[in-house]
Backbone as numpy.savetxt, mean C-alpha at the origin, in Angstrom:
# Nx Ny Nz CAx CAy CAz Cx Cy Cz
13.82 7.51 20.53 12.42 8.00 20.38 12.10 8.75 21.15
11.57 9.72 22.12 11.86 10.43 23.13 9.38 10.07 23.22
9.40 9.86 24.95 8.65 9.99 25.51 7.62 10.63 25.53
8.16 11.67 25.56 6.90 13.27 24.86 6.71 13.51 23.13
7.22 12.07 22.37 7.44 13.16 20.55 6.01 13.30 20.70
5.54 14.58 19.98 4.08 15.36 19.56 3.96 14.54 18.25
1.98 14.11 18.25 1.84 13.03 17.15 1.06 13.87 16.46
0.75 13.89 15.35 -0.16 14.64 15.00 -0.60 13.26 13.69
-1.86 13.24 14.07 -2.77 12.09 13.83 -3.75 12.61 12.65
-3.10 11.57 11.24 -4.50 11.85 10.18 -5.82 10.89 10.23
-5.78 11.48 10.46 -7.26 10.17 10.45 -8.40 10.56 9.64
-9.50 9.33 9.67 -10.10 9.60 8.17 -11.77 9.69 8.46
-11.96 10.47 9.28 -13.99 10.05 9.90 -15.58 10.66 8.33
-14.20 10.30 7.59 -15.50 11.64 6.78 -17.25 10.75 6.39
-16.80 9.11 6.74 -17.99 8.22 6.29 -18.67 8.74 7.47
-18.41 9.12 8.32 -19.19 9.55 9.89 -19.80 8.58 10.23
-19.16 7.10 10.73 -20.10 6.25 10.82 -18.57 6.17 12.31
-20.02 5.43 13.49 -20.15 5.14 14.45 -18.96 4.78 14.81
-18.32 3.76 14.40 -17.11 3.11 15.21 -16.00 3.85 14.89
-16.12 5.39 14.08 -14.80 5.58 13.18 -14.97 6.58 15.11
-15.67 7.47 15.37 -15.99 8.25 16.02 -15.56 7.00 17.32
-15.55 5.86 17.62 -15.73 5.06 18.65 -13.57 4.94 18.30
-12.95 5.08 17.38 -11.85 4.25 16.92 -11.17 5.69 17.55
-11.36 6.93 17.49 -11.12 8.00 17.80 -11.14 8.23 19.63
-12.04 8.11 19.67 -12.10 8.53 21.25 -10.56 6.91 22.25
-11.03 5.75 21.36 -10.91 5.31 22.09 -8.63 5.60 22.22
-8.69 5.69 20.52 -7.27 7.00 20.76 -6.96 7.77 21.60
-7.62 9.01 21.19 -7.21 9.36 22.88 -7.42 9.50 23.75
-8.12 8.11 24.61 -8.29 7.62 26.12 -6.50 7.61 26.35
-6.40 6.44 25.43 -5.22 6.09 25.66 -3.82 6.95 25.08
-4.20 7.93 24.57 -2.94 9.00 24.45 -3.01 9.97 25.63
-3.65 10.47 26.07 -4.45 11.02 27.53 -3.63 9.81 28.97
-4.31 8.53 28.63 -3.01 8.71 29.73 -2.21 8.23 29.34
-1.20 8.10 28.31 0.44 7.26 28.45 1.29 9.15 28.89
-0.09 10.62 28.44 0.97 12.37 28.88 1.23 12.18 27.43
0.94 11.64 26.39 1.83 11.85 24.92 1.35 12.83 24.35
1.40 14.41 24.10 1.05 14.83 23.62 0.37 14.80 21.86
-0.24 15.41 21.34 -1.49 15.00 19.95 -2.55 15.81 19.57
-2.41 15.86 18.50 -3.51 16.69 18.13 -4.48 15.80 16.32
-5.42 15.84 16.52 -6.26 14.85 15.44 -6.05 15.96 14.08
-6.09 15.44 13.11 -6.68 15.90 12.08 -7.60 15.16 11.31
-8.64 15.64 11.71 -9.27 14.72 10.93 -9.85 14.71 9.32
-10.34 14.45 8.56 -11.14 14.67 7.02 -12.03 14.00 7.07
-12.93 15.04 7.12 -13.97 15.03 6.56 -14.54 15.06 5.66
-16.10 14.14 5.34 -16.55 14.23 3.88 -16.53 14.71 3.08
-16.10 16.03 2.89 -16.28 16.62 1.87 -14.90 17.97 1.64
-13.50 17.54 2.83 -12.38 17.39 2.38 -11.26 16.51 1.60
-10.44 17.69 1.09 -9.85 17.37 0.34 -8.76 16.63 1.06
-8.16 15.61 1.01 -7.51 14.76 2.01 -6.52 15.23 2.00
-5.63 15.92 0.63 -4.05 16.03 0.54 -3.58 17.76 1.85
-5.41 18.67 1.64 -4.57 19.48 2.22 -5.45 19.35 3.50
-5.50 18.68 4.18 -6.03 17.75 6.02 -4.57 17.42 5.73
-3.83 16.68 5.16 -2.40 16.24 5.51 -1.06 17.06 4.96
-1.28 17.98 4.74 -1.03 19.03 4.43 -0.76 20.00 6.29
-1.45 20.26 6.59 -2.17 20.99 7.57 -0.95 20.09 8.88
-1.52 18.90 9.35 -0.21 17.86 9.61 0.69 17.68 9.48
1.19 17.64 9.05 2.77 17.75 8.24 3.49 19.35 9.06
2.51 20.22 8.97 3.09 21.98 8.70 3.14 21.33 10.87
2.01 21.17 11.20 1.93 21.06 12.51 3.46 20.45 13.04
3.28 19.06 12.19 4.32 17.87 13.30 5.50 18.39 12.85
6.09 19.90 11.97 7.06 20.21 11.96 7.43 21.08 12.80
6.21 22.17 13.04 6.32 22.70 13.83 6.82 22.86 15.48
6.38 21.33 16.01 6.59 20.82 17.61 7.15 20.25 17.53
8.12 19.78 15.85 8.93 18.60 16.31 8.85 17.37 17.07
7.40 17.39 15.85 6.75 15.51 16.50 7.30 14.67 14.81
6.07 13.94 15.30 5.65 12.64 13.89 3.69 13.36 13.40
3.68 12.46 11.73 3.21 12.51 11.63 2.45 10.19 11.53
1.06 10.54 12.06 0.59 9.20 12.01 -0.41 9.80 11.11
-0.19 7.60 10.57 -1.94 7.44 10.05 -2.83 6.61 10.63
-3.68 7.00 10.62 -4.67 6.14 11.27 -5.92 5.93 10.29
-5.98 5.56 9.61 -6.66 5.00 8.38 -6.62 3.35 7.35
-6.90 3.53 6.40 -6.97 2.42 5.80 -5.66 2.70 4.67
-5.25 1.55 3.85 -4.51 2.19 2.63 -4.03 3.80 1.68
-4.81 3.46 1.95 -5.39 5.30 0.86 -4.44 6.61 2.20
-4.74 6.48 3.30 -4.65 7.34 4.37 -3.89 7.34 4.89
-3.36 5.88 4.23 -1.82 5.81 5.35 -0.38 5.88 4.09
-1.24 5.94 2.89 -0.33 5.58 1.85 -0.39 7.61 1.18
-0.96 8.23 1.74 -1.32 9.73 1.46 -0.44 10.11 2.48
-0.12 9.66 4.15 0.36 9.85 5.58 1.72 10.14 4.80
2.63 8.43 4.08 3.31 8.00 4.43 4.36 9.24 3.96
4.02 9.47 2.53 4.76 10.51 1.58 4.66 12.08 2.12
3.48 12.25 2.20 4.29 13.76 3.37 5.08 13.73 4.50
5.26 12.44 5.36 6.22 11.57 6.11 8.01 11.61 5.68
7.73 11.15 4.20 9.11 10.81 3.66 9.54 12.07 3.08
8.32 12.85 2.46 9.66 14.17 1.63 9.86 15.17 2.85
9.20 15.37 3.51 9.51 16.25 4.43 10.47 15.50 5.71
10.46 13.54 6.06 12.24 13.39 6.41 11.08 13.70 8.46
10.25 13.23 8.37 9.40 13.67 9.88 9.47 11.96 9.77
9.26 11.31 10.99 9.01 9.81 11.82 7.38 9.92 11.05
6.53 7.94 10.74 5.89 7.95 10.72 5.58 6.72 11.46
4.55 7.31 12.23 3.45 6.32 12.90 2.15 5.87 12.41
1.84 3.95 12.67 0.58 3.92 11.84 -0.44 3.16 12.76
-1.14 3.90 12.73 -2.63 3.32 13.52 -3.49 1.73 12.35
-3.49 1.23 11.81 -4.16 0.06 10.49 -5.75 0.19 11.19
-6.49 0.40 10.27 -7.71 0.41 9.99 -8.54 -0.51 8.82
-7.44 -0.65 7.92 -7.84 -1.31 6.73 -8.00 -2.85 6.80
-8.43 -3.82 5.58 -8.78 -4.68 5.34 -7.74 -5.66 5.57
-7.00 -5.18 4.54 -5.47 -6.76 4.93 -4.50 -6.24 5.68
-4.56 -4.92 6.26 -3.57 -4.76 7.06 -2.02 -5.33 6.59
-1.83 -5.04 5.12 0.21 -6.03 4.57 0.47 -5.11 5.32
0.51 -4.02 5.27 1.93 -2.44 5.56 1.99 -3.07 7.21
1.07 -3.14 7.68 1.26 -2.93 9.21 1.54 -4.17 9.70
0.81 -5.42 9.24 0.81 -6.27 9.95 3.13 -7.01 9.78
2.94 -6.11 8.84 4.81 -6.48 8.36 5.43 -5.63 8.85
5.21 -5.15 9.24 6.10 -4.57 10.32 5.46 -4.30 12.35
4.68 -5.23 12.08 4.35 -5.69 14.16 3.36 -4.69 14.17
2.47 -4.19 13.13 1.84 -3.51 13.72 0.64 -4.03 13.85
-0.38 -4.79 14.55 -1.82 -4.77 14.45 -2.94 -4.07 14.33
-4.02 -4.53 13.88 -4.72 -3.80 13.35 -5.75 -3.39 14.70
-5.87 -4.19 15.83 -6.55 -3.89 17.07 -5.30 -2.56 17.58
-6.49 -1.60 17.92 -6.57 0.06 18.05 -5.68 0.24 19.30
-5.61 -0.39 20.40 -5.29 -1.09 21.77 -3.82 -1.08 21.23
-3.47 -2.70 21.00 -2.01 -2.93 20.33 -1.19 -2.50 19.30
-2.36 -1.06 18.67 -1.37 -0.54 18.13 -1.05 1.02 18.68
-2.25 1.84 19.30 -1.14 2.88 20.31 -0.08 2.06 21.51
-0.06 1.12 22.10 0.85 -0.01 22.49 2.03 0.09 21.97
2.28 -0.20 20.53 3.36 -0.09 19.64 3.77 1.20 19.65
3.60 2.14 19.24 3.54 2.56 18.66 4.23 4.33 19.85
3.87 3.91 21.21 4.03 4.42 22.24 5.63 3.70 22.83
5.43 2.36 22.23 6.63 2.24 22.82 7.23 1.86 21.49
7.05 1.76 20.47 8.69 2.18 19.36 9.46 2.59 19.00
9.42 2.40 18.40 11.55 3.34 18.45 11.63 3.34 16.90
11.90 3.98 16.61 11.92 4.27 14.06 13.23 3.37 14.46
12.92 3.09 12.70 13.15 2.25 12.16 13.53 2.81 10.78
14.26 2.20 10.07 14.21 2.77 8.27 13.12 1.08 7.38
12.11 1.66 6.65 11.72 0.54 5.89 12.04 1.20 4.24
11.70 0.02 3.85 12.25 0.59 2.06 10.44 0.80 1.15
10.31 1.34 0.94 9.81 2.86 0.35 9.93 2.25 -1.30
8.17 1.95 -1.98 8.57 2.28 -3.78 8.02 3.08 -4.10
8.88 3.70 -5.29 8.35 4.91 -6.62 7.92 4.96 -7.45
6.40 5.13 -8.37 6.34 5.20 -9.10 6.29 6.56 -9.63
7.07 6.84 -10.73 7.13 8.10 -11.24 7.60 8.68 -9.62
6.83 9.93 -9.15 6.69 10.89 -8.82 6.15 10.56 -7.10
5.29 9.28 -7.04 4.19 8.82 -5.84 4.81 7.71 -5.29
5.28 8.07 -3.88 5.43 6.99 -2.96 4.63 5.45 -2.64
4.90 4.46 -3.02 4.41 3.66 -2.64 4.80 2.29 -1.45
3.98 1.91 -1.01 4.22 1.16 0.68 3.93 -0.41 0.01
2.72 -0.69 -0.52 2.28 -2.23 -0.61 2.77 -2.96 -2.19
2.18 -1.73 -2.33 1.63 -2.27 -4.12 2.12 -1.19 -5.21
1.93 -1.28 -6.71 1.60 -0.35 -8.00 1.51 -0.89 -9.09
0.62 -0.76 -9.92 0.37 -2.08 -10.82 -0.11 -0.91 -12.01
0.25 -1.32 -13.65 -0.83 -0.92 -14.80 -2.09 -2.21 -15.06
-3.02 -1.56 -15.25 -3.79 -2.69 -16.89 -5.13 -3.45 -15.26
-4.88 -4.46 -15.42 -6.27 -5.09 -15.02 -6.53 -4.55 -13.55
-5.20 -4.71 -12.99 -5.30 -4.72 -11.06 -6.15 -3.43 -10.60
-5.45 -2.42 -11.45 -6.71 -0.74 -11.12 -7.35 -0.76 -11.37
-9.14 -1.94 -12.46 -9.87 -2.17 -12.41 -10.36 -2.81 -11.32
-9.74 -3.80 -10.92 -10.51 -4.86 -9.77 -9.64 -3.48 -8.35
-9.39 -3.14 -8.41 -9.51 -2.17 -7.02 -10.80 -1.19 -7.13
-11.61 -0.72 -8.60 -12.47 0.28 -9.12 -13.89 -0.47 -8.48
-13.80 -1.42 -9.23 -14.90 -2.61 -9.22 -14.49 -2.54 -7.69
-14.56 -2.95 -6.85 -14.06 -3.83 -5.37 -14.78 -2.52 -4.38
-14.28 -1.45 -4.49 -14.45 -0.45 -4.40 -16.02 -0.14 -4.05
-16.85 0.00 -5.44 -18.03 0.19 -5.82 -18.95 -0.90 -5.03
-18.32 -2.13 -5.18 -18.60 -3.32 -3.59 -18.85 -3.24 -2.63
-17.85 -2.47 -2.09 -17.22 -2.67 -1.01 -18.85 -1.19 -0.61
-18.98 -0.75 -1.27 -20.13 1.18 -0.74 -21.30 0.21 -0.72
-21.89 -0.81 -1.44 -23.17 -1.55 -1.27 -22.45 -2.95 -0.26
-21.50 -3.12 -0.19 -21.57 -4.94 0.50 -21.00 -4.58 1.75
-20.41 -3.57 2.00 -19.07 -3.19 2.94 -18.49 -3.72 2.72
-17.55 -3.27 3.86 -15.69 -3.26 4.00 -15.52 -4.87 4.44
-15.77 -6.40 3.48 -14.84 -6.70 3.99 -14.38 -7.86 3.34
-13.65 -8.47 3.76 -11.99 -9.80 3.08 -13.06 -10.71 1.34
-13.65 -11.14 1.77 -15.07 -11.72 1.62 -15.43 -11.19 0.27
-15.65 -9.29 0.49 -16.70 -9.05 -0.88 -15.32 -8.53 -1.59
-14.05 -8.44 -0.84 -13.08 -7.99 -1.46 -12.05 -8.80 -2.93
-12.64 -9.69 -2.33 -12.17 -11.29 -2.81 -12.77 -11.69 -3.67
-14.45 -11.66 -3.95 -15.11 -12.11 -4.21 -14.94 -10.36 -5.48
-15.30 -9.40 -5.27 -15.37 -7.82 -6.58 -14.21 -8.48 -7.73
-12.77 -8.95 -7.13 -11.95 -9.48 -7.90 -11.80 -10.13 -8.21
-12.40 -11.56 -8.25 -13.09 -12.38 -8.82 -13.87 -12.10 -10.44
-15.33 -10.98 -9.74 -16.23 -10.85 -11.03 -15.37 -10.42 -11.99
-14.40 -9.73 -11.61 -13.90 -8.43 -12.49 -12.26 -9.30 -13.44
-12.04 -10.15 -13.07 -11.02 -10.56 -13.81 -12.13 -11.83 -14.58
-13.16 -12.41 -14.17 -13.58 -13.12 -15.48 -14.86 -12.34 -16.21
-14.90 -11.12 -16.48 -15.72 -10.64 -17.45 -14.83 -10.20 -18.17
-13.92 -10.05 -18.41 -12.96 -9.97 -19.38 -12.28 -8.77 -19.77
-10.93 -8.53 -19.88 -10.53 -7.34 -19.66 -10.01 -6.99 -20.99
-9.21 -5.68 -21.28 -8.13 -5.29 -22.34 -6.96 -5.45 -22.40
-6.02 -6.56 -22.93 -5.08 -6.54 -22.19 -3.57 -5.15 -22.26
-3.08 -5.27 -21.80 -2.46 -3.77 -21.97 -1.04 -4.39 -22.98
-0.63 -2.97 -24.16 0.62 -4.08 -24.97 1.74 -2.57 -24.73
2.19 -2.95 -23.79 3.52 -1.62 -23.24 5.39 -2.19 -23.56
6.16 -1.17 -23.56 7.46 -1.55 -23.94 7.77 -1.56 -22.45
8.60 -2.13 -21.34 9.73 -2.30 -20.42 10.72 -2.47 -20.55
11.77 -1.71 -19.72 13.11 -1.96 -19.68 13.55 -1.68 -18.44
15.18 -2.48 -18.35 15.47 -1.72 -17.03 16.90 -1.30 -17.44
16.96 -0.42 -18.51 18.27 0.15 -18.53 19.18 -0.58 -19.58
19.03 -2.09 -19.10 20.21 -2.85 -20.92 19.48 -3.41 -21.87
18.38 -3.87 -21.17 17.04 -4.01 -22.26 16.30 -4.25 -22.05
15.26 -3.64 -23.35 14.33 -3.43 -23.75 12.93 -4.85 -23.89
11.34 -4.64 -23.20 11.06 -5.42 -23.69 9.37 -5.20 -24.48
8.85 -5.90 -25.40 7.63 -5.72 -26.00 7.37 -6.45 -25.25
5.51 -5.94 -24.83 4.84 -7.15 -23.97 3.08 -6.85 -23.82
2.54 -8.59 -24.16 0.78 -7.85 -23.67 0.58 -9.06 -23.06
0.25 -7.97 -21.95 -0.22 -8.69 -21.48 -1.31 -7.69 -20.17
-1.94 -8.43 -19.43 -3.14 -7.70 -18.92 -3.23 -7.83 -17.49
-1.92 -7.59 -16.73 -1.47 -6.74 -15.89 0.14 -6.69 -15.50
0.30 -5.25 -15.18 1.58 -5.58 -14.69 1.62 -5.27 -13.28
2.60 -5.74 -12.32 2.18 -5.81 -10.88 3.72 -4.91 -10.29
3.52 -4.70 -9.34 4.35 -4.58 -8.87 4.39 -4.19 -7.09
5.60 -5.29 -6.52 5.19 -5.32 -4.72 6.43 -5.52 -4.45
5.88 -4.77 -3.18 7.11 -3.58 -2.11 6.91 -4.59 -1.12
6.16 -5.30 -0.24 5.67 -5.76 0.94 5.41 -7.73 0.89
6.37 -7.92 1.12 7.09 -9.46 1.63 5.93 -10.49 1.84
5.36 -9.99 3.06 4.62 -10.50 3.46 3.52 -10.85 1.99
2.70 -9.24 1.63 1.86 -10.77 0.63 2.32 -10.60 -0.67
3.76 -10.83 -1.14 4.08 -11.50 -1.97 4.96 -13.17 -0.95
4.34 -13.40 -0.15 5.05 -14.57 1.14 3.72 -14.56 0.29
2.54 -14.26 0.44 0.82 -14.71 0.86 0.47 -15.62 -1.16
1.41 -15.03 -1.71 0.52 -15.46 -2.94 1.61 -16.18 -3.63
2.65 -16.15 -2.91 3.21 -17.54 -3.14 4.48 -17.24 -4.32
4.44 -15.61 -4.56 6.06 -15.34 -5.41 7.45 -15.38 -4.82
8.60 -16.12 -5.24 9.61 -15.90 -4.71 10.69 -14.60 -4.57
9.87 -13.68 -4.87 11.14 -13.06 -4.88 10.47 -12.07 -3.38
9.92 -12.54 -2.53 9.49 -11.70 -1.00 10.58 -12.20 -0.78
11.67 -13.35 -1.29 12.81 -12.65 -0.33 13.58 -12.00 -0.71
13.78 -11.13 -1.63 14.60 -10.29 -2.23 14.25 -8.51 -2.00
12.67 -8.46 -1.29 11.90 -7.50 -1.30 12.65 -7.74 0.80
12.39 -8.80 1.05 12.16 -9.11 2.26 14.27 -8.08 2.43
15.36 -8.02 1.71 16.55 -7.84 2.26 16.32 -6.32 2.17
15.24 -5.33 2.27 15.35 -3.58 1.75 16.45 -3.16 1.95
17.01 -3.41 0.63 17.81 -3.44 -0.02 18.29 -2.80 -1.10
16.27 -2.18 -2.00 16.34 -1.86 -3.06 15.32 -2.32 -3.89
15.58 -3.49 -3.49 14.80 -4.33 -4.46 13.85 -4.67 -4.73
12.59 -4.56 -5.95 10.96 -4.99 -6.51 10.92 -5.86 -7.12
9.88 -6.61 -7.03 9.06 -7.63 -7.48 8.09 -7.45 -8.05
8.33 -7.22 -9.92 7.50 -7.67 -10.57 6.82 -8.81 -11.33
5.43 -8.46 -11.60 5.07 -9.47 -11.65 3.85 -9.35 -13.09
4.31 -10.51 -14.28 3.00 -9.46 -15.66 2.42 -11.28 -15.60
1.16 -11.09 -16.53 0.74 -12.63 -16.73 1.47 -12.32 -18.43
0.63 -13.46 -18.54 0.38 -13.81 -20.68 -0.61 -14.19 -20.62
-0.51 -13.43 -21.39 -2.75 -12.90 -22.45 -3.21 -14.85 -22.60
-3.76 -14.49 -21.58 -4.29 -15.99 -21.28 -6.14 -15.89 -20.83
-7.09 -16.84 -21.55 -8.66 -16.51 -21.74 -9.18 -16.84 -19.96
-10.15 -17.11 -19.55 -11.08 -16.56 -18.35 -11.19 -17.57 -17.66
-10.58 -18.98 -18.47 -10.59 -20.13 -17.83 -8.83 -20.65 -16.91
-7.95 -20.14 -17.73 -7.11 -19.71 -17.32 -6.79 -19.15 -16.48
-7.00 -17.30 -16.24 -7.13 -16.51 -15.46 -8.04 -16.95 -14.09
-9.01 -18.42 -14.52 -9.71 -18.88 -12.71 -8.74 -19.19 -11.97
-8.04 -20.48 -12.49 -6.64 -20.92 -12.10 -5.22 -20.68 -11.39
-5.33 -19.22 -12.43 -4.40 -18.44 -11.90 -4.90 -17.22 -10.56
-6.10 -17.48 -10.26 -6.21 -16.57 -9.29 -6.42 -17.50 -7.76
-6.82 -18.99 -8.19 -6.87 -19.79 -7.54 -5.16 -20.89 -7.06
-4.20 -20.67 -7.76 -3.54 -20.79 -7.56 -2.93 -19.24 -6.35
-3.13 -18.39 -6.82 -2.59 -17.14 -6.05 -3.21 -17.23 -4.28
-4.86 -17.50 -4.67 -5.15 -17.56 -3.21 -4.56 -19.14 -2.58
-4.09 -19.78 -2.81 -3.21 -21.02 -2.12 -1.68 -20.64 -2.36
-1.03 -19.69 -2.58 0.10 -19.10 -2.19 1.46 -20.14 -3.20
0.34 -20.59 -4.20 1.51 -21.03 -5.20 1.41 -20.42 -6.59
1.65 -18.89 -6.37 1.40 -18.62 -7.85 2.23 -18.74 -8.55
3.56 -18.49 -7.59 4.77 -18.59 -8.16 5.43 -20.29 -9.62
4.36 -20.78 -9.27 4.61 -21.98 -9.77 3.23 -21.85 -11.28
2.68 -21.28 -11.40 1.92 -20.89 -12.51 3.31 -20.57 -13.46
2.69 -21.10 -15.06 3.45 -20.89 -16.66 2.92 -19.74 -17.22
1.94 -19.61 -16.42 1.32 -18.14 -17.29 1.54 -16.74 -16.85
2.41 -17.19 -15.52 3.12 -16.17 -14.93 4.36 -15.95 -14.29
4.71 -14.69 -15.20 6.35 -14.47 -14.77 6.43 -13.09 -14.14
7.56 -13.81 -13.23 7.93 -12.77 -11.80 9.17 -12.16 -11.82
9.82 -11.44 -11.73 11.02 -11.24 -11.52 11.19 -10.00 -10.54
12.66 -9.94 -10.21 13.19 -9.02 -9.38 13.95 -7.73 -9.85
13.40 -6.72 -9.69 14.33 -5.85 -10.75 14.64 -4.31 -9.38
15.69 -3.65 -9.92 15.28 -1.82 -9.14 14.95 -1.52 -9.09
15.16 -1.34 -11.03 14.36 -0.04 -11.51 13.95 -0.34 -13.37
12.82 -0.49 -13.62 11.83 -0.68 -14.71 11.34 0.63 -14.93
11.23 0.91 -16.92 10.61 2.37 -17.11 9.43 1.33 -18.44
8.04 1.93 -17.69 6.63 1.02 -19.04 6.75 2.40 -19.70
6.25 2.12 -20.78 6.10 3.09 -22.25 4.80 2.69 -22.55
3.68 2.60 -23.04 2.63 2.25 -23.98 3.09 2.06 -25.29
2.83 1.04 -25.64 3.80 1.03 -27.48 2.75 2.29 -28.17
1.68 2.49 -28.03 0.35 3.46 -28.51 0.46 4.83 -27.87
0.79 5.66 -27.81 0.78 6.69 -27.27 0.04 7.20 -26.58
-0.07 7.14 -25.77 -1.24 7.85 -24.43 -0.64 8.83 -23.79
-1.76 9.87 -23.89 -1.25 10.79 -22.98 -1.44 10.40 -21.33
-1.86 9.75 -20.54 -1.99 8.87 -19.62 -2.35 7.74 -19.43
-1.54 7.36 -17.74 -2.23 5.47 -18.12 -2.18 5.89 -16.70
-3.93 4.77 -16.17 -4.46 4.39 -14.88 -3.36 3.71 -14.46
-3.19 4.38 -13.15 -2.21 3.33 -12.13 -2.79 3.75 -10.63
-2.41 1.55 -10.01 -3.35 1.92 -8.64 -1.65 2.03 -8.18
-1.97 2.52 -6.69 -0.91 2.94 -5.97 -1.47 2.75 -4.32
-1.12 1.26 -3.85 -1.42 1.43 -2.51 -3.44 1.31 -1.97
-3.69 0.22 -3.71 -5.78 0.44 -3.01 -5.98 1.32 -3.78
-5.61 3.10 -4.68 -5.77 4.06 -4.72 -5.99 3.89 -6.21
-6.05 5.09 -7.26 -6.04 5.45 -8.28 -5.85 6.20 -8.62
-4.85 6.81 -9.49 -4.35 7.88 -10.05 -4.29 7.70 -11.64
-3.81 8.55 -12.17 -3.78 8.78 -13.92 -2.02 9.67 -13.93
-0.99 9.11 -14.08 0.08 9.38 -14.17 0.49 9.29 -16.10
1.07 10.60 -15.70 2.00 10.30 -17.69 3.03 9.50 -17.86
3.21 8.78 -18.75 4.70 7.97 -19.32 5.35 8.88 -19.89
6.25 8.36 -19.49 7.17 6.44 -18.95 6.58 6.89 -17.92
6.38 5.24 -17.42 6.00 5.33 -16.09 7.39 4.18 -15.05
7.71 4.68 -14.50 8.87 4.56 -13.43 8.48 4.27 -12.32
9.20 2.52 -12.54 8.92 1.61 -11.40 9.71 1.53 -10.09
10.59 2.09 -9.30 12.28 1.81 -8.39 12.11 2.04 -7.08
12.62 1.54 -6.02 12.53 1.88 -5.42 13.06 3.33 -4.31
12.41 3.94 -3.40 12.45 5.07 -2.93 14.05 5.15 -2.79
14.93 7.04 -3.23 16.23 6.49 -3.23 17.00 6.78 -1.60
15.32 7.51 -0.76 16.65 7.42 0.76 14.96 6.44 1.24
15.22 5.94 2.62 14.17 5.04 2.95 12.80 5.85 4.47
12.50 5.31 4.61 11.60 5.61 5.23 10.78 5.79 6.78
11.23 6.42 7.42 11.14 5.85 8.74 10.10 5.67 9.61
10.30 4.64 10.37 8.56 3.83 10.83 8.87 4.20 12.15
7.86 4.15 12.60 7.87 3.97 14.13 7.26 2.69 15.23
8.18 1.48 14.94 7.28 0.38 15.05 7.98 -0.23 16.36
7.84 -1.90 16.57 7.69 -1.91 18.02 8.67 -3.23 17.41
8.93 -3.56 15.88 9.58 -4.98 15.51 9.11 -5.34 13.93
9.46 -6.04 13.06 9.42 -6.20 12.56 8.84 -8.07 12.38
7.55 -8.66 11.79 7.29 -9.83 11.41 8.19 -10.93 11.04
8.60 -12.15 12.03 10.32 -12.58 11.16 9.39 -13.76 10.62
10.19 -14.35 9.51 9.62 -15.61 8.50 9.22 -16.49 9.59
7.86 -17.23 9.15 7.58 -18.62 10.28 6.84 -18.17 10.87
6.53 -16.53 11.32 5.43 -16.32 11.70 4.05 -16.77 11.81
3.35 -16.51 12.53 2.01 -15.95 12.07 1.13 -15.00 11.94
0.92 -14.26 10.19 1.51 -13.40 10.24 -0.32 -12.34 10.36
-1.02 -13.76 11.79 -2.21 -13.19 11.86 -3.45 -13.25 10.49
């Protein structure tokens, strides 16, 4: 990776918070000190993020540089999708709550450390998932989990962006009640009829390890395997037990949770729907069925100083 590689930095500044401005100033100061050419592309409050990402992508292509995402899961996902489509290297300066993608690839949520890793990093191929034509880095899901994310965002707007808020909001949603999905899931060899609260697909070995799914090892190999998880129809008390097992890293032991590795699955609603709600790296989208989950046909090129190894403290 050349030391003078220009950086097109997409940063979500729409909230107008003081800490966002301070983070931007810190990044600028560190890059100026390293004499690294860069330009910020700020997503302001009334901006369409896709327009800003397109502008940054065009600039990166013009100057022969890299795209950099400075933000949470949504910003990182949008920038990563553009970098993958245009075959540009991706840099990440995480600002989110859980930072699963950054932690997996040795990128700290501390701004000083993340900028240092970006400046010292080298390009590495990493696996990304796809749901239909949309890229995802951590997970994608149908059913209950998208509702959890929508409710979590409402809680965060009122109480702030903290992990404990995210956890409590998720618990409240799951215990409030839900309508199960009725879907057909095919892997090219056979089709299964399922009735389940949620279908969860993971592409991040660290997250899968944290909740205790053995398929983390399949995903870590970076060879096209994803991890699927479905829950059997259950009551609220049983759901509480499953949540507790996930929090303790023992979800793989739950008899009402079924996990499996796969290369590609196609999901169709049993009753015709024009669109289905899909959660992708913490953002909600509507997709026309059938919904196809698979690994991206080529890797994402990430600027990274190294991946967390099994057994290391993930922070």
